[in-house]
Amino acid sequence: MLNSEYLNNLNENQRKAVLHLDGPLLIVAGAGSGKTKVLTTRISHIIKNHKAFSSQILAVTFTNKAAKEMQIRVSKLLRKEATGLPWLGTFHSISAKILRKHADAVGLKSNFSIIDQDDQIRLLKNICKAENIDIKKISPKYILAVIDKWKNKGLYPDDVVLKKKNILEKNFLNIYKIYQQKLIDLNTVDFGDLILHVVKIFQKYKDISELYSKKFKYILVDEYQDTNYIQSEWLKNLSKLNKNICCVGDDDQSIYSWRGAEIKNFLEFDKIYKNTKIIRLEKNYRSTQNILNVASKLIENNQNRVGKKLFTNQDEGEFVTLDCFRNAKDEAVTIGSNIEKLKKNYSLNEISILVRAIFQTREFEERFLKTGIPYRIIGGIKFYERAEIKDCIAYLRLVYQPLDDLSFERIINVPKRSIGLTTLKTINEFAKKNKLSLEVASKKMIEQNQIKPKTKIGLSSFLNLLEKWRKDLRNNINHNKLLQIILDESGYSKMLKDKKDLENESRLENIKELLNAMKEFDNLESFLDHVALATSLDQDWKSEKVNLMTIHASKGLEFDIVFLPGWEEGLFPHQKSIEEKGENGLEEERRLAYVGITRAKKIAKISFSMNRFYQGDWVDSMSSRFVDELPDEHIKKNNNFIDDSKEDFEFNQDIDFENEIRSPGWIRYQKKLK
């Protein structure tokens, strides 16, 4: 054996994972256990010991960033022996490479183009138009999600078996057939096709399948728990002959089922690949033992898992804190105060607030803007910069201030009123010429019959609504209620509800949070002033910033200090996840909680509120069932925990329970009492 100094920095199980080269290997790598180090060292070991040339190693990642990092690390380990890894990349990039060589097998030319999501949606819009399908009722994004789902399951249009009497899916399937043929006609593929086509080529042409299966002596796969059906089939075909496939991942961090990931690929690995060796990486290099104990105890409640027990050589560290607050505002205020104290000893860049749903960031953003704490939103847009929030604000500004031409331009055709860019340009020119506001100019042009009949109907309706809403405002209708009226009467709410996709569901949640924010102000004027000041202060600080993101977006990241607010039943675990997926959904939510906790290196703080704005109303909340599953011996509860519970209990004696809205958590709690 050659110089093996590179093995010296590995712990016992890491070393075993690197040295086991014969047959299938599943590495169960806990959070912070050094899986990337193991993968890169394993690749280096294979090359250094002449087990295979670099061109005979297939290394698959989920992101280009991960592939680049792996390439750099391998090069450092190999030093002068570095020859590059031509087959290191993502599932999609490697599939594209294979497909270019065998494009004719699926009716394509080798110079095919790869379209992105924007192009896909544009193509689907054209198809819908040709097929007389109303995209106002069925979002092309939603259709695309269904098509992607079929492709992830390895289904061409002819392979899809429809559920009986499902007219919607029948329409989708027809669109899928046309869409797929269009792609072939245009010599184009989408990302789903890259893997699907390659798998179908392997299944149809055994000689091509054997060519690559023979070529790759060793296959390594990162984040295996995130693979879907078609990716699993892809790997099975490529590992058929040499069988030296090594997959690394953590079943306890499988949180992407909504993207097609199937945890059973991981759980049934030893059934898929006979004579599998399983090695667990349980030594954690990231977190304190108390943090690991809390995370481990929580995830033990899941039934569908391989199982492992994380440990560290670090100190026990601080207890994980569990805080109870009266409401979400108190939660944000206290967390903000804690950050002010912590920043004396920690960089703000090393502090993160991880939420279950993106609408939760609003309370924190408001607080940080007020106190001057700089922050960034990772994987999302700041609250008042989100399109739907800007639309709502524009409606309110225009009702309050008729001369606000910028707001007029923004929402004149949102939702669609048959008022195109050409009409808006004409109105602008008329307004400029006659020194009028856009609204007054629109009225004058209608009076002078300068607007086309179809456009005139939509524009007149919009102008009449503006007058009606202003009358509502003069009649002292509450500003919060006014926005609800505007959203209903303008058709904006209907527009979001009619388009069935996750994005619009998120937008509706954000608008509900906006309505919550408005309740904190006495009138419309004070609210609009607040928004204006908030957005003007919302500059891009060059200094350190607190990180705000969803737990999903935090995967793969780590921070010294992690705050985990909003651990309430119905929010976390999310009610929709449980309703749609039952026990599987609950287990994925618990895995999400596990991911959140294990992002923390030194301090983890979990919290929940007894009262939260939920589905458009203030409701009593109950702590998440995950709170009940946390180990008392590693948890420190704050002083408010007992006191608030008592006070809330006494206070609630005087409430008319018949008329109160109860959260899913409250309902669950009552059932538990019975």
PDB file of C-alpha atoms in Angstrom, residues 207-473:
ATOM      1  CA  ASP A 207     -25.412  -2.894 -24.688  1.00  0.00           C
ATOM      2  CA  ILE A 208     -25.410   0.801 -23.704  1.00  0.00           C
ATOM      3  CA  SER A 209     -26.360  -0.068 -20.133  1.00  0.00           C
ATOM      4  CA  GLU A 210     -23.508  -2.583 -19.889  1.00  0.00           C
ATOM      5  CA  LEU A 211     -21.059  -0.126 -21.423  1.00  0.00           C
ATOM      6  CA  TYR A 212     -21.463   2.303 -18.513  1.00  0.00           C
ATOM      7  CA  SER A 213     -22.032  -0.315 -15.863  1.00  0.00           C
ATOM      8  CA  LYS A 214     -18.721  -1.907 -16.848  1.00  0.00           C
ATOM      9  CA  LYS A 215     -16.990   1.462 -17.109  1.00  0.00           C
ATOM     10  CA  PHE A 216     -17.674   2.624 -13.538  1.00  0.00           C
ATOM     11  CA  LYS A 217     -15.725   0.414 -11.140  1.00  0.00           C
ATOM     12  CA  TYR A 218     -16.761   2.556  -8.184  1.00  0.00           C
ATOM     13  CA  ILE A 219     -19.871   4.651  -7.658  1.00  0.00           C
ATOM     14  CA  LEU A 220     -20.242   7.137  -4.795  1.00  0.00           C
ATOM     15  CA  VAL A 221     -23.459   9.009  -4.007  1.00  0.00           C
ATOM     16  CA  ASP A 222     -23.867  11.922  -1.611  1.00  0.00           C
ATOM     17  CA  GLU A 223     -27.155  12.773   0.190  1.00  0.00           C
ATOM     18  CA  TYR A 224     -28.682   9.455  -0.838  1.00  0.00           C
ATOM     19  CA  GLN A 225     -31.724  10.017   1.392  1.00  0.00           C
ATOM     20  CA  ASP A 226     -32.872  12.717  -1.076  1.00  0.00           C
ATOM     21  CA  THR A 227     -33.036  10.460  -4.134  1.00  0.00           C
ATOM     22  CA  ASN A 228     -36.320   9.803  -5.931  1.00  0.00           C
ATOM     23  CA  TYR A 229     -37.513   6.719  -7.816  1.00  0.00           C
ATOM     24  CA  ILE A 230     -35.945   7.524 -11.203  1.00  0.00           C
ATOM     25  CA  GLN A 231     -32.590   8.423  -9.609  1.00  0.00           C
ATOM     26  CA  SER A 232     -32.619   5.108  -7.756  1.00  0.00           C
ATOM     27  CA  GLU A 233     -33.291   3.270 -11.035  1.00  0.00           C
ATOM     28  CA  TRP A 234     -30.459   5.220 -12.677  1.00  0.00           C
ATOM     29  CA  LEU A 235     -28.035   4.078  -9.977  1.00  0.00           C
ATOM     30  CA  LYS A 236     -29.235   0.463 -10.121  1.00  0.00           C
ATOM     31  CA  ASN A 237     -28.513   0.319 -13.851  1.00  0.00           C
ATOM     32  CA  LEU A 238     -25.055   1.854 -13.519  1.00  0.00           C
ATOM     33  CA  SER A 239     -23.981  -0.400 -10.624  1.00  0.00           C
ATOM     34  CA  LYS A 240     -25.313  -3.621 -12.130  1.00  0.00           C
ATOM     35  CA  LEU A 241     -21.968  -5.207 -13.079  1.00  0.00           C
ATOM     36  CA  ASN A 242     -19.309  -4.022 -10.630  1.00  0.00           C
ATOM     37  CA  LYS A 243     -21.702  -3.587  -7.685  1.00  0.00           C
ATOM     38  CA  ASN A 244     -19.261  -1.285  -5.868  1.00  0.00           C
ATOM     39  CA  ILE A 245     -21.782   1.373  -4.988  1.00  0.00           C
ATOM     40  CA  CYS A 246     -21.278   3.485  -1.876  1.00  0.00           C
ATOM     41  CA  CYS A 247     -24.156   5.703  -0.782  1.00  0.00           C
ATOM     42  CA  VAL A 248     -23.836   8.256   1.991  1.00  0.00           C
ATOM     43  CA  GLY A 249     -26.704   9.962   3.728  1.00  0.00           C
ATOM     44  CA  ASP A 250     -28.847  10.352   6.795  1.00  0.00           C
ATOM     45  CA  ASP A 251     -32.371   8.970   6.806  1.00  0.00           C
ATOM     46  CA  ASP A 252     -33.101  11.261   9.766  1.00  0.00           C
ATOM     47  CA  GLN A 253     -32.523  14.241   7.455  1.00  0.00           C
ATOM     48  CA  SER A 254     -34.862  13.134   4.681  1.00  0.00           C
ATOM     49  CA  ILE A 255     -37.095  16.230   4.396  1.00  0.00           C
ATOM     50  CA  TYR A 256     -37.813  16.617   0.697  1.00  0.00           C
ATOM     51  CA  SER A 257     -40.694  14.250  -0.091  1.00  0.00           C
ATOM     52  CA  TRP A 258     -42.529  17.233  -1.600  1.00  0.00           C
ATOM     53  CA  ARG A 259     -39.754  17.298  -4.215  1.00  0.00           C
ATOM     54  CA  GLY A 260     -40.168  13.594  -4.945  1.00  0.00           C
ATOM     55  CA  ALA A 261     -37.554  12.197  -2.540  1.00  0.00           C
ATOM     56  CA  GLU A 262     -38.372   8.674  -1.358  1.00  0.00           C
ATOM     57  CA  ILE A 263     -36.932   7.672   2.008  1.00  0.00           C
ATOM     58  CA  LYS A 264     -37.546   4.003   1.239  1.00  0.00           C
ATOM     59  CA  ASN A 265     -34.566   4.117  -1.167  1.00  0.00           C
ATOM     60  CA  PHE A 266     -32.422   4.582   1.927  1.00  0.00           C
ATOM     61  CA  LEU A 267     -34.329   2.307   4.286  1.00  0.00           C
ATOM     62  CA  GLU A 268     -34.407  -0.557   1.772  1.00  0.00           C
ATOM     63  CA  PHE A 269     -30.872  -0.139   0.459  1.00  0.00           C
ATOM     64  CA  ASP A 270     -29.796  -3.551   1.734  1.00  0.00           C
ATOM     65  CA  LYS A 271     -32.770  -5.130  -0.039  1.00  0.00           C
ATOM     66  CA  ILE A 272     -31.983  -3.385  -3.331  1.00  0.00           C
ATOM     67  CA  TYR A 273     -28.272  -4.224  -3.138  1.00  0.00           C
ATOM     68  CA  LYS A 274     -27.527  -7.700  -1.798  1.00  0.00           C
ATOM     69  CA  ASN A 275     -24.646  -8.246   0.664  1.00  0.00           C
ATOM     70  CA  THR A 276     -24.684  -4.610   1.736  1.00  0.00           C
ATOM     71  CA  LYS A 277     -22.278  -3.462   4.424  1.00  0.00           C
ATOM     72  CA  ILE A 278     -23.745  -0.762   6.724  1.00  0.00           C
ATOM     73  CA  ILE A 279     -21.390   1.590   8.587  1.00  0.00           C
ATOM     74  CA  ARG A 280     -22.646   4.291  10.938  1.00  0.00           C
ATOM     75  CA  LEU A 281     -20.851   7.590  11.412  1.00  0.00           C
ATOM     76  CA  GLU A 282     -22.069   8.612  14.845  1.00  0.00           C
ATOM     77  CA  LYS A 283     -19.267  10.834  16.099  1.00  0.00           C
ATOM     78  CA  ASN A 284     -20.378  14.435  15.693  1.00  0.00           C
ATOM     79  CA  TYR A 285     -17.854  17.252  15.182  1.00  0.00           C
ATOM     80  CA  ARG A 286     -20.359  20.108  15.226  1.00  0.00           C
ATOM     81  CA  SER A 287     -22.581  20.237  18.295  1.00  0.00           C
ATOM     82  CA  THR A 288     -22.384  19.913  22.052  1.00  0.00           C
ATOM     83  CA  GLN A 289     -23.587  16.704  23.689  1.00  0.00           C
ATOM     84  CA  ASN A 290     -26.717  18.328  25.152  1.00  0.00           C
ATOM     85  CA  ILE A 291     -27.818  19.439  21.684  1.00  0.00           C
ATOM     86  CA  LEU A 292     -27.160  15.950  20.307  1.00  0.00           C
ATOM     87  CA  ASN A 293     -29.039  14.281  23.166  1.00  0.00           C
ATOM     88  CA  VAL A 294     -32.116  16.427  22.567  1.00  0.00           C
ATOM     89  CA  ALA A 295     -32.061  15.805  18.805  1.00  0.00           C
ATOM     90  CA  SER A 296     -31.470  12.057  19.243  1.00  0.00           C
ATOM     91  CA  LYS A 297     -34.235  11.633  21.806  1.00  0.00           C
ATOM     92  CA  LEU A 298     -36.699  13.458  19.561  1.00  0.00           C
ATOM     93  CA  ILE A 299     -35.937  11.455  16.408  1.00  0.00           C
ATOM     94  CA  GLU A 300     -36.171   8.165  18.289  1.00  0.00           C
ATOM     95  CA  ASN A 301     -39.951   8.619  18.131  1.00  0.00           C
ATOM     96  CA  ASN A 302     -39.817   7.849  14.403  1.00  0.00           C
ATOM     97  CA  GLN A 303     -40.423   4.229  13.469  1.00  0.00           C
ATOM     98  CA  ASN A 304     -39.094   4.294   9.892  1.00  0.00           C
ATOM     99  CA  ARG A 305     -35.369   4.807  10.378  1.00  0.00           C
ATOM    100  CA  VAL A 306     -32.116   2.865  10.281  1.00  0.00           C
ATOM    101  CA  GLY A 307     -31.140   4.154  13.709  1.00  0.00           C
ATOM    102  CA  LYS A 308     -27.989   5.667  15.225  1.00  0.00           C
ATOM    103  CA  LYS A 309     -26.807   7.445  18.371  1.00  0.00           C
ATOM    104  CA  LEU A 310     -24.798  10.641  17.964  1.00  0.00           C
ATOM    105  CA  PHE A 311     -22.018  11.492  20.392  1.00  0.00           C
ATOM    106  CA  THR A 312     -19.194  14.011  20.631  1.00  0.00           C
ATOM    107  CA  ASN A 313     -15.936  14.542  22.477  1.00  0.00           C
ATOM    108  CA  GLN A 314     -16.951  18.134  23.166  1.00  0.00           C
ATOM    109  CA  ASP A 315     -18.264  19.390  26.491  1.00  0.00           C
ATOM    110  CA  GLU A 316     -21.847  18.784  27.528  1.00  0.00           C
ATOM    111  CA  GLY A 317     -22.472  22.432  26.711  1.00  0.00           C
ATOM    112  CA  GLU A 318     -25.475  24.547  27.669  1.00  0.00           C
ATOM    113  CA  PHE A 319     -28.911  23.008  28.074  1.00  0.00           C
ATOM    114  CA  VAL A 320     -31.266  23.427  25.131  1.00  0.00           C
ATOM    115  CA  THR A 321     -33.779  26.049  26.303  1.00  0.00           C
ATOM    116  CA  LEU A 322     -37.535  25.777  25.904  1.00  0.00           C
ATOM    117  CA  ASP A 323     -39.423  29.053  26.076  1.00  0.00           C
ATOM    118  CA  CYS A 324     -43.153  29.681  26.276  1.00  0.00           C
ATOM    119  CA  PHE A 325     -44.558  33.067  25.206  1.00  0.00           C
ATOM    120  CA  ARG A 326     -47.951  34.701  25.346  1.00  0.00           C
ATOM    121  CA  ASN A 327     -47.897  35.482  21.626  1.00  0.00           C
ATOM    122  CA  ALA A 328     -45.657  35.640  18.565  1.00  0.00           C
ATOM    123  CA  LYS A 329     -44.823  39.298  19.164  1.00  0.00           C
ATOM    124  CA  ASP A 330     -43.468  38.572  22.651  1.00  0.00           C
ATOM    125  CA  GLU A 331     -41.507  35.713  21.126  1.00  0.00           C
ATOM    126  CA  ALA A 332     -39.866  38.047  18.585  1.00  0.00           C
ATOM    127  CA  VAL A 333     -39.163  40.749  21.202  1.00  0.00           C
ATOM    128  CA  THR A 334     -37.468  38.313  23.588  1.00  0.00           C
ATOM    129  CA  ILE A 335     -35.430  36.627  20.852  1.00  0.00           C
ATOM    130  CA  GLY A 336     -34.366  40.073  19.657  1.00  0.00           C
ATOM    131  CA  SER A 337     -33.248  40.968  23.208  1.00  0.00           C
ATOM    132  CA  ASN A 338     -31.350  37.693  23.493  1.00  0.00           C
ATOM    133  CA  ILE A 339     -29.528  38.439  20.251  1.00  0.00           C
ATOM    134  CA  GLU A 340     -28.554  41.890  21.555  1.00  0.00           C
ATOM    135  CA  LYS A 341     -26.895  40.178  24.536  1.00  0.00           C
ATOM    136  CA  LEU A 342     -25.330  37.369  22.515  1.00  0.00           C
ATOM    137  CA  LYS A 343     -23.743  39.636  19.903  1.00  0.00           C
ATOM    138  CA  LYS A 344     -21.244  40.794  22.558  1.00  0.00           C
ATOM    139  CA  ASN A 345     -19.629  37.362  22.369  1.00  0.00           C
ATOM    140  CA  TYR A 346     -20.784  35.962  19.032  1.00  0.00           C
ATOM    141  CA  SER A 347     -20.774  37.162  15.451  1.00  0.00           C
ATOM    142  CA  LEU A 348     -24.265  37.920  14.110  1.00  0.00           C
ATOM    143  CA  ASN A 349     -23.330  35.767  11.104  1.00  0.00           C
ATOM    144  CA  GLU A 350     -23.233  32.820  13.496  1.00  0.00           C
ATOM    145  CA  ILE A 351     -26.784  33.414  14.770  1.00  0.00           C
ATOM    146  CA  SER A 352     -29.760  31.985  12.910  1.00  0.00           C
ATOM    147  CA  ILE A 353     -33.537  31.900  13.354  1.00  0.00           C
ATOM    148  CA  LEU A 354     -35.064  28.831  11.706  1.00  0.00           C
ATOM    149  CA  VAL A 355     -38.824  28.805  11.058  1.00  0.00           C
ATOM    150  CA  ARG A 356     -41.215  26.176   9.738  1.00  0.00           C
ATOM    151  CA  ALA A 357     -43.066  28.571   7.414  1.00  0.00           C
ATOM    152  CA  ILE A 358     -41.682  31.677   5.725  1.00  0.00           C
ATOM    153  CA  PHE A 359     -44.538  33.931   6.936  1.00  0.00           C
ATOM    154  CA  GLN A 360     -43.093  33.602  10.462  1.00  0.00           C
ATOM    155  CA  THR A 361     -40.175  35.869   9.558  1.00  0.00           C
ATOM    156  CA  ARG A 362     -42.443  38.940   9.557  1.00  0.00           C
ATOM    157  CA  GLU A 363     -42.532  39.391  13.342  1.00  0.00           C
ATOM    158  CA  PHE A 364     -38.749  39.138  13.515  1.00  0.00           C
ATOM    159  CA  GLU A 365     -38.195  41.494  10.600  1.00  0.00           C
ATOM    160  CA  GLU A 366     -40.450  44.096  12.232  1.00  0.00           C
ATOM    161  CA  ARG A 367     -38.554  43.765  15.497  1.00  0.00           C
ATOM    162  CA  PHE A 368     -35.111  43.934  13.886  1.00  0.00           C
ATOM    163  CA  LEU A 369     -36.039  46.993  11.831  1.00  0.00           C
ATOM    164  CA  LYS A 370     -37.241  48.693  15.013  1.00  0.00           C
ATOM    165  CA  THR A 371     -34.123  47.866  17.046  1.00  0.00           C
ATOM    166  CA  GLY A 372     -31.586  48.185  14.225  1.00  0.00           C
ATOM    167  CA  ILE A 373     -30.404  44.579  14.165  1.00  0.00           C
ATOM    168  CA  PRO A 374     -29.170  43.831  10.633  1.00  0.00           C
ATOM    169  CA  TYR A 375     -30.516  40.635   9.102  1.00  0.00           C
ATOM    170  CA  ARG A 376     -30.683  38.649   5.894  1.00  0.00           C
ATOM    171  CA  ILE A 377     -33.304  36.279   4.533  1.00  0.00           C
ATOM    172  CA  ILE A 378     -31.680  33.121   3.154  1.00  0.00           C
ATOM    173  CA  GLY A 379     -33.569  31.275   0.439  1.00  0.00           C
ATOM    174  CA  GLY A 380     -36.381  33.820   0.419  1.00  0.00           C
ATOM    175  CA  ILE A 381     -37.392  37.457   0.039  1.00  0.00           C
ATOM    176  CA  LYS A 382     -37.848  39.971   2.854  1.00  0.00           C
ATOM    177  CA  PHE A 383     -41.466  40.294   3.920  1.00  0.00           C
ATOM    178  CA  TYR A 384     -42.296  43.735   2.542  1.00  0.00           C
ATOM    179  CA  GLU A 385     -40.445  42.930  -0.695  1.00  0.00           C
ATOM    180  CA  ARG A 386     -42.642  39.934  -1.556  1.00  0.00           C
ATOM    181  CA  ALA A 387     -44.755  40.504  -4.668  1.00  0.00           C
ATOM    182  CA  GLU A 388     -48.115  39.781  -3.031  1.00  0.00           C
ATOM    183  CA  ILE A 389     -47.317  42.119  -0.117  1.00  0.00           C
ATOM    184  CA  LYS A 390     -46.283  44.885  -2.515  1.00  0.00           C
ATOM    185  CA  ASP A 391     -49.550  44.377  -4.405  1.00  0.00           C
ATOM    186  CA  CYS A 392     -51.605  44.744  -1.214  1.00  0.00           C
ATOM    187  CA  ILE A 393     -49.676  47.844  -0.156  1.00  0.00           C
ATOM    188  CA  ALA A 394     -50.155  49.346  -3.637  1.00  0.00           C
ATOM    189  CA  TYR A 395     -53.940  48.866  -3.395  1.00  0.00           C
ATOM    190  CA  LEU A 396     -54.013  50.510   0.031  1.00  0.00           C
ATOM    191  CA  ARG A 397     -51.785  53.401  -1.049  1.00  0.00           C
ATOM    192  CA  LEU A 398     -53.896  54.125  -4.104  1.00  0.00           C
ATOM    193  CA  VAL A 399     -57.107  54.108  -2.076  1.00  0.00           C
ATOM    194  CA  TYR A 400     -55.515  56.442   0.458  1.00  0.00           C
ATOM    195  CA  GLN A 401     -53.679  58.603  -2.078  1.00  0.00           C
ATOM    196  CA  PRO A 402     -55.339  58.853  -5.565  1.00  0.00           C
ATOM    197  CA  LEU A 403     -52.277  60.608  -7.022  1.00  0.00           C
ATOM    198  CA  ASP A 404     -50.028  57.600  -6.396  1.00  0.00           C
ATOM    199  CA  ASP A 405     -49.262  56.727 -10.043  1.00  0.00           C
ATOM    200  CA  LEU A 406     -46.670  54.097  -9.152  1.00  0.00           C
ATOM    201  CA  SER A 407     -49.261  52.098  -7.203  1.00  0.00           C
ATOM    202  CA  PHE A 408     -51.788  52.635 -10.014  1.00  0.00           C
ATOM    203  CA  GLU A 409     -49.364  51.161 -12.558  1.00  0.00           C
ATOM    204  CA  ARG A 410     -48.581  48.194 -10.338  1.00  0.00           C
ATOM    205  CA  ILE A 411     -52.118  46.973  -9.739  1.00  0.00           C
ATOM    206  CA  ILE A 412     -54.165  48.276 -12.679  1.00  0.00           C
ATOM    207  CA  ASN A 413     -54.034  44.811 -14.262  1.00  0.00           C
ATOM    208  CA  VAL A 414     -53.553  42.655 -11.146  1.00  0.00           C
ATOM    209  CA  PRO A 415     -55.580  40.521 -11.334  1.00  0.00           C
ATOM    210  CA  LYS A 416     -56.029  40.537 -15.131  1.00  0.00           C
ATOM    211  CA  ARG A 417     -58.544  43.123 -16.378  1.00  0.00           C
ATOM    212  CA  SER A 418     -57.683  43.069 -20.099  1.00  0.00           C
ATOM    213  CA  ILE A 419     -55.553  46.198 -19.586  1.00  0.00           C
ATOM    214  CA  GLY A 420     -52.324  45.563 -21.458  1.00  0.00           C
ATOM    215  CA  LEU A 421     -49.016  47.436 -21.637  1.00  0.00           C
ATOM    216  CA  THR A 422     -50.104  49.251 -24.794  1.00  0.00           C
ATOM    217  CA  THR A 423     -53.169  50.697 -23.037  1.00  0.00           C
ATOM    218  CA  LEU A 424     -51.089  51.681 -20.005  1.00  0.00           C
ATOM    219  CA  LYS A 425     -48.579  53.416 -22.280  1.00  0.00           C
ATOM    220  CA  THR A 426     -51.398  55.348 -23.953  1.00  0.00           C
ATOM    221  CA  ILE A 427     -52.804  56.401 -20.563  1.00  0.00           C
ATOM    222  CA  ASN A 428     -49.322  57.519 -19.472  1.00  0.00           C
ATOM    223  CA  GLU A 429     -48.891  59.659 -22.597  1.00  0.00           C
ATOM    224  CA  PHE A 430     -52.344  61.227 -22.159  1.00  0.00           C
ATOM    225  CA  ALA A 431     -51.647  61.928 -18.474  1.00  0.00           C
ATOM    226  CA  LYS A 432     -48.269  63.514 -19.216  1.00  0.00           C
ATOM    227  CA  LYS A 433     -49.665  65.656 -22.016  1.00  0.00           C
ATOM    228  CA  ASN A 434     -52.561  66.917 -19.910  1.00  0.00           C
ATOM    229  CA  LYS A 435     -50.672  67.007 -16.584  1.00  0.00           C
ATOM    230  CA  LEU A 436     -53.078  64.575 -14.931  1.00  0.00           C
ATOM    231  CA  SER A 437     -52.708  61.618 -12.591  1.00  0.00           C
ATOM    232  CA  LEU A 438     -53.071  58.231 -14.254  1.00  0.00           C
ATOM    233  CA  GLU A 439     -56.402  57.648 -12.538  1.00  0.00           C
ATOM    234  CA  VAL A 440     -57.890  60.971 -13.695  1.00  0.00           C
ATOM    235  CA  ALA A 441     -56.407  60.441 -17.163  1.00  0.00           C
ATOM    236  CA  SER A 442     -58.098  57.025 -17.335  1.00  0.00           C
ATOM    237  CA  LYS A 443     -61.465  58.559 -16.468  1.00  0.00           C
ATOM    238  CA  LYS A 444     -61.056  61.293 -19.106  1.00  0.00           C
ATOM    239  CA  MET A 445     -60.090  58.798 -21.798  1.00  0.00           C
ATOM    240  CA  ILE A 446     -63.139  56.653 -21.028  1.00  0.00           C
ATOM    241  CA  GLU A 447     -65.362  59.744 -21.277  1.00  0.00           C
ATOM    242  CA  GLN A 448     -63.785  60.601 -24.616  1.00  0.00           C
ATOM    243  CA  ASN A 449     -64.112  57.009 -25.918  1.00  0.00           C
ATOM    244  CA  GLN A 450     -60.364  56.667 -26.316  1.00  0.00           C
ATOM    245  CA  ILE A 451     -60.319  53.225 -24.692  1.00  0.00           C
ATOM    246  CA  LYS A 452     -61.162  50.010 -26.577  1.00  0.00           C
ATOM    247  CA  PRO A 453     -64.548  48.473 -25.563  1.00  0.00           C
ATOM    248  CA  LYS A 454     -63.120  45.296 -23.969  1.00  0.00           C
ATOM    249  CA  THR A 455     -60.470  47.244 -22.069  1.00  0.00           C
ATOM    250  CA  LYS A 456     -63.026  49.886 -21.117  1.00  0.00           C
ATOM    251  CA  ILE A 457     -65.093  47.309 -19.205  1.00  0.00           C
ATOM    252  CA  GLY A 458     -62.132  46.207 -17.045  1.00  0.00           C
ATOM    253  CA  LEU A 459     -60.808  49.732 -16.524  1.00  0.00           C
ATOM    254  CA  SER A 460     -64.201  51.177 -15.602  1.00  0.00           C
ATOM    255  CA  SER A 461     -64.798  48.377 -13.114  1.00  0.00           C
ATOM    256  CA  PHE A 462     -61.406  49.034 -11.517  1.00  0.00           C
ATOM    257  CA  LEU A 463     -62.029  52.790 -11.234  1.00  0.00           C
ATOM    258  CA  ASN A 464     -65.492  52.234  -9.737  1.00  0.00           C
ATOM    259  CA  LEU A 465     -64.020  49.881  -7.159  1.00  0.00           C
ATOM    260  CA  LEU A 466     -61.444  52.484  -6.156  1.00  0.00           C
ATOM    261  CA  GLU A 467     -64.225  54.997  -5.507  1.00  0.00           C
ATOM    262  CA  LYS A 468     -66.201  52.426  -3.556  1.00  0.00           C
ATOM    263  CA  TRP A 469     -63.198  51.549  -1.364  1.00  0.00           C
ATOM    264  CA  ARG A 470     -62.497  55.211  -0.668  1.00  0.00           C
ATOM    265  CA  LYS A 471     -66.090  55.610   0.433  1.00  0.00           C
ATOM    266  CA  ASP A 472     -65.596  52.602   2.735  1.00  0.00           C
ATOM    267  CA  LEU A 473     -62.531  54.333   4.184  1.00  0.00           C
TER     268      LEU A 473
END
